[in-house]
PDB file of C-alpha atoms in Angstrom:
ATOM      1  CA  MET A  22      -0.021   0.051  -0.385  1.00  0.00           C
ATOM      2  CA  ARG A  23       1.207   3.232  -1.288  1.00  0.00           C
ATOM      3  CA  ALA A  24       2.684   5.829   1.601  1.00  0.00           C
ATOM      4  CA  ARG A  25      -0.539   9.016   1.753  1.00  0.00           C
ATOM      5  CA  LYS A  26       1.110  12.351   0.806  1.00  0.00           C
ATOM      6  CA  VAL A  27       0.648  14.874   3.562  1.00  0.00           C
ATOM      7  CA  ASP A  28       0.359  18.439   3.705  1.00  0.00           C
ATOM      8  CA  ALA A  29       3.185  20.437   4.069  1.00  0.00           C
ATOM      9  CA  ASN A  30       1.367  23.092   5.665  1.00  0.00           C
ATOM     10  CA  GLN A  31      -0.244  19.744   8.140  1.00  0.00           C
ATOM     11  CA  ALA A  32       3.229  19.923  10.717  1.00  0.00           C
ATOM     12  CA  ALA A  33       2.114  24.173  11.751  1.00  0.00           C
ATOM     13  CA  ILE A  34      -1.251  23.261  11.646  1.00  0.00           C
ATOM     14  CA  ILE A  35      -0.485  20.319  14.443  1.00  0.00           C
ATOM     15  CA  SER A  36       1.661  21.808  16.186  1.00  0.00           C
ATOM     16  CA  GLY A  37       0.388  25.250  16.796  1.00  0.00           C
ATOM     17  CA  LEU A  38      -3.202  23.080  17.511  1.00  0.00           C
ATOM     18  CA  ARG A  39      -1.368  21.556  20.538  1.00  0.00           C
ATOM     19  CA  LYS A  40       0.459  24.956  22.202  1.00  0.00           C
ATOM     20  CA  LEU A  41      -2.704  25.634  22.695  1.00  0.00           C
ATOM     21  CA  GLY A  42      -4.139  22.894  24.555  1.00  0.00           C
ATOM     22  CA  ILE A  43      -6.498  21.425  21.733  1.00  0.00           C
ATOM     23  CA  GLY A  44      -6.803  18.303  21.417  1.00  0.00           C
ATOM     24  CA  VAL A  45      -5.400  16.692  17.677  1.00  0.00           C
ATOM     25  CA  LEU A  46      -5.789  12.964  16.411  1.00  0.00           C
ATOM     26  CA  PRO A  47      -3.995  12.683  12.538  1.00  0.00           C
ATOM     27  CA  VAL A  48      -5.494  10.185  10.629  1.00  0.00           C
ATOM     28  CA  ASN A  49      -5.126   8.582   7.829  1.00  0.00           C
ATOM     29  CA  GLY A  50      -7.943   8.750   6.124  1.00  0.00           C
ATOM     30  CA  ALA A  51     -10.924  10.739   4.374  1.00  0.00           C
ATOM     31  CA  VAL A  52      -9.824  12.942   6.920  1.00  0.00           C
ATOM     32  CA  ASP A  53      -7.079  14.434   7.824  1.00  0.00           C
ATOM     33  CA  LEU A  54      -6.940  15.803  11.719  1.00  0.00           C
ATOM     34  CA  VAL A  55     -10.343  15.135  14.403  1.00  0.00           C
ATOM     35  CA  CYS A  56     -10.210  17.631  16.820  1.00  0.00           C
ATOM     36  CA  GLY A  57     -11.285  18.279  19.576  1.00  0.00           C
ATOM     37  CA  HIS A  58     -12.278  21.411  22.133  1.00  0.00           C
ATOM     38  CA  GLN A  59     -14.702  21.970  24.317  1.00  0.00           C
ATOM     39  CA  GLY A  60     -16.284  18.558  23.919  1.00  0.00           C
ATOM     40  CA  ARG A  61     -17.138  18.320  20.482  1.00  0.00           C
ATOM     41  CA  ASN A  62     -15.358  17.000  18.073  1.00  0.00           C
ATOM     42  CA  PHE A  63     -13.837  18.036  14.765  1.00  0.00           C
ATOM     43  CA  LEU A  64     -13.168  16.563  10.862  1.00  0.00           C
ATOM     44  CA  LEU A  65     -10.889  18.434   9.455  1.00  0.00           C
ATOM     45  CA  ASP A  66      -9.556  18.141   6.032  1.00  0.00           C
ATOM     46  CA  ILE A  67      -5.640  19.942   5.477  1.00  0.00           C
ATOM     47  CA  LYS A  68      -5.172  21.688   2.159  1.00  0.00           C
ATOM     48  CA  ASN A  69      -1.929  23.081   1.011  1.00  0.00           C
ATOM     49  CA  PRO A  70      -2.947  26.479  -0.987  1.00  0.00           C
ATOM     50  CA  GLU A  71       0.495  26.351  -1.983  1.00  0.00           C
ATOM     51  CA  ARG A  72       0.714  22.568  -3.731  1.00  0.00           C
ATOM     52  CA  MET A  73      -1.409  22.465  -7.339  1.00  0.00           C
ATOM     53  CA  THR A  74      -2.835  18.642  -8.402  1.00  0.00           C
ATOM     54  CA  LYS A  75      -1.084  16.567 -11.195  1.00  0.00           C
ATOM     55  CA  ALA A  76      -3.541  18.219 -13.552  1.00  0.00           C
ATOM     56  CA  GLY A  77      -2.935  21.654 -12.913  1.00  0.00           C
ATOM     57  CA  LYS A  78      -6.447  22.463 -10.838  1.00  0.00           C
ATOM     58  CA  SER A  79      -6.336  24.438  -7.523  1.00  0.00           C
ATOM     59  CA  TRP A  80      -6.514  22.761  -4.167  1.00  0.00           C
ATOM     60  CA  ASP A  81      -9.739  22.833  -3.314  1.00  0.00           C
ATOM     61  CA  ASP A  82     -10.570  20.725  -6.396  1.00  0.00           C
ATOM     62  CA  GLY A  83      -7.726  17.506  -5.479  1.00  0.00           C
ATOM     63  CA  LYS A  84     -10.522  16.083  -3.109  1.00  0.00           C
ATOM     64  CA  SER A  85     -10.984  12.379  -2.845  1.00  0.00           C
ATOM     65  CA  ARG A  86     -15.094  10.330  -3.625  1.00  0.00           C
ATOM     66  CA  VAL A  87     -14.911   9.910  -0.145  1.00  0.00           C
ATOM     67  CA  GLN A  88     -14.397  13.913   0.336  1.00  0.00           C
ATOM     68  CA  GLU A  89     -16.456  15.063  -1.881  1.00  0.00           C
ATOM     69  CA  LYS A  90     -18.895  12.098  -0.222  1.00  0.00           C
ATOM     70  CA  LEU A  91     -18.346  14.266   3.050  1.00  0.00           C
ATOM     71  CA  LYS A  92     -19.425  17.484   1.890  1.00  0.00           C
ATOM     72  CA  THR A  93     -21.985  16.612   0.359  1.00  0.00           C
ATOM     73  CA  GLU A  94     -23.996  13.623   2.503  1.00  0.00           C
ATOM     74  CA  TRP A  95     -22.626  13.817   5.944  1.00  0.00           C
ATOM     75  CA  PRO A  96     -24.492  15.490   8.516  1.00  0.00           C
ATOM     76  CA  GLY A  97     -22.489  16.366  11.101  1.00  0.00           C
ATOM     77  CA  GLN A  98     -19.325  18.483  11.088  1.00  0.00           C
ATOM     78  CA  TYR A  99     -16.869  18.330   7.851  1.00  0.00           C
ATOM     79  CA  ALA A 100     -14.115  21.588   7.303  1.00  0.00           C
ATOM     80  CA  VAL A 101     -11.522  22.168   4.652  1.00  0.00           C
ATOM     81  CA  VAL A 102      -9.008  24.424   6.085  1.00  0.00           C
ATOM     82  CA  LYS A 103      -5.457  25.603   4.874  1.00  0.00           C
ATOM     83  CA  SER A 104      -4.286  27.375   7.836  1.00  0.00           C
ATOM     84  CA  LEU A 105      -4.303  27.060  11.709  1.00  0.00           C
ATOM     85  CA  ASP A 106      -6.283  30.545  11.130  1.00  0.00           C
ATOM     86  CA  GLU A 107      -9.173  28.604   9.725  1.00  0.00           C
ATOM     87  CA  VAL A 108      -8.570  25.786  12.061  1.00  0.00           C
ATOM     88  CA  LEU A 109      -9.143  28.063  14.765  1.00  0.00           C
ATOM     89  CA  ILE A 110     -12.479  29.578  13.237  1.00  0.00           C
ATOM     90  CA  VAL A 111     -13.630  26.082  12.371  1.00  0.00           C
ATOM     91  CA  ILE A 112     -13.763  24.576  15.923  1.00  0.00           C
ATOM     92  CA  GLY A 113     -14.803  28.046  17.587  1.00  0.00           C
ATOM     93  CA  ALA A 114     -11.955  29.173  19.411  1.00  0.00           C
ATOM     94  CA  VAL A 115     -11.757  32.266  17.183  1.00  0.00           C
ATOM     95  CA  GLU A 116     -14.114  35.168  17.144  1.00  0.00           C
ATOM     96  CA  VAL A 117     -13.630  36.930  13.719  1.00  0.00           C
ATOM     97  CA  ILE A 118     -14.921  40.602  14.297  1.00  0.00           C
ATOM     98  CA  PHE A 119     -14.954  43.323  10.949  1.00  0.00           C
ATOM     99  CA  GLU A 120     -15.927  46.513  11.443  1.00  0.00           C
ATOM    100  CA  ALA A 121     -17.291  47.236   7.815  1.00  0.00           C
ATOM    101  CA  LYS A 122     -17.243  51.039   6.958  1.00  0.00           C
ATOM    102  CA  LEU A 123     -13.308  50.890   8.450  1.00  0.00           C
ATOM    103  CA  GLY A 124     -12.830  47.414   5.576  1.00  0.00           C
ATOM    104  CA  LYS A 125     -10.339  46.052   8.913  1.00  0.00           C
ATOM    105  CA  GLY A 126     -10.648  42.878  10.547  1.00  0.00           C
ATOM    106  CA  THR A 127      -9.718  41.584  13.809  1.00  0.00           C
ATOM    107  CA  VAL A 128      -9.274  38.348  15.437  1.00  0.00           C
ATOM    108  CA  ARG A 129     -10.542  37.662  19.435  1.00  0.00           C
ATOM    109  CA  VAL A 130      -9.423  34.486  20.834  1.00  0.00           C
ATOM    110  CA  THR A 131     -12.268  33.076  23.427  1.00  0.00           C
ATOM    111  CA  SER A 132     -11.361  30.262  26.071  1.00  0.00           C
TER     112      SER A 132
END
């Protein structure tokens, strides 16, 4: 069986989550990580925005059939993320606040 490729940004995301005390379980399957935060579990598929598929498609087009089924048919939580910031938003560890008139965004870390 061939070894599964791991996106280059996965190690940095895992390290950042662990430093923040968020539970992280790397898995070798349809998702890359299962994270636990405040009693909830999150299925995360990590994509590297700098990597293109062999067909020249963007990272978002690089999903397997199982990942596509998760996106369209799974009744629970599932997210595709590219960075630690995106993971923190998905799991609710940060709150994103935008000032529409100023066009500036701020991030507030929640506990």
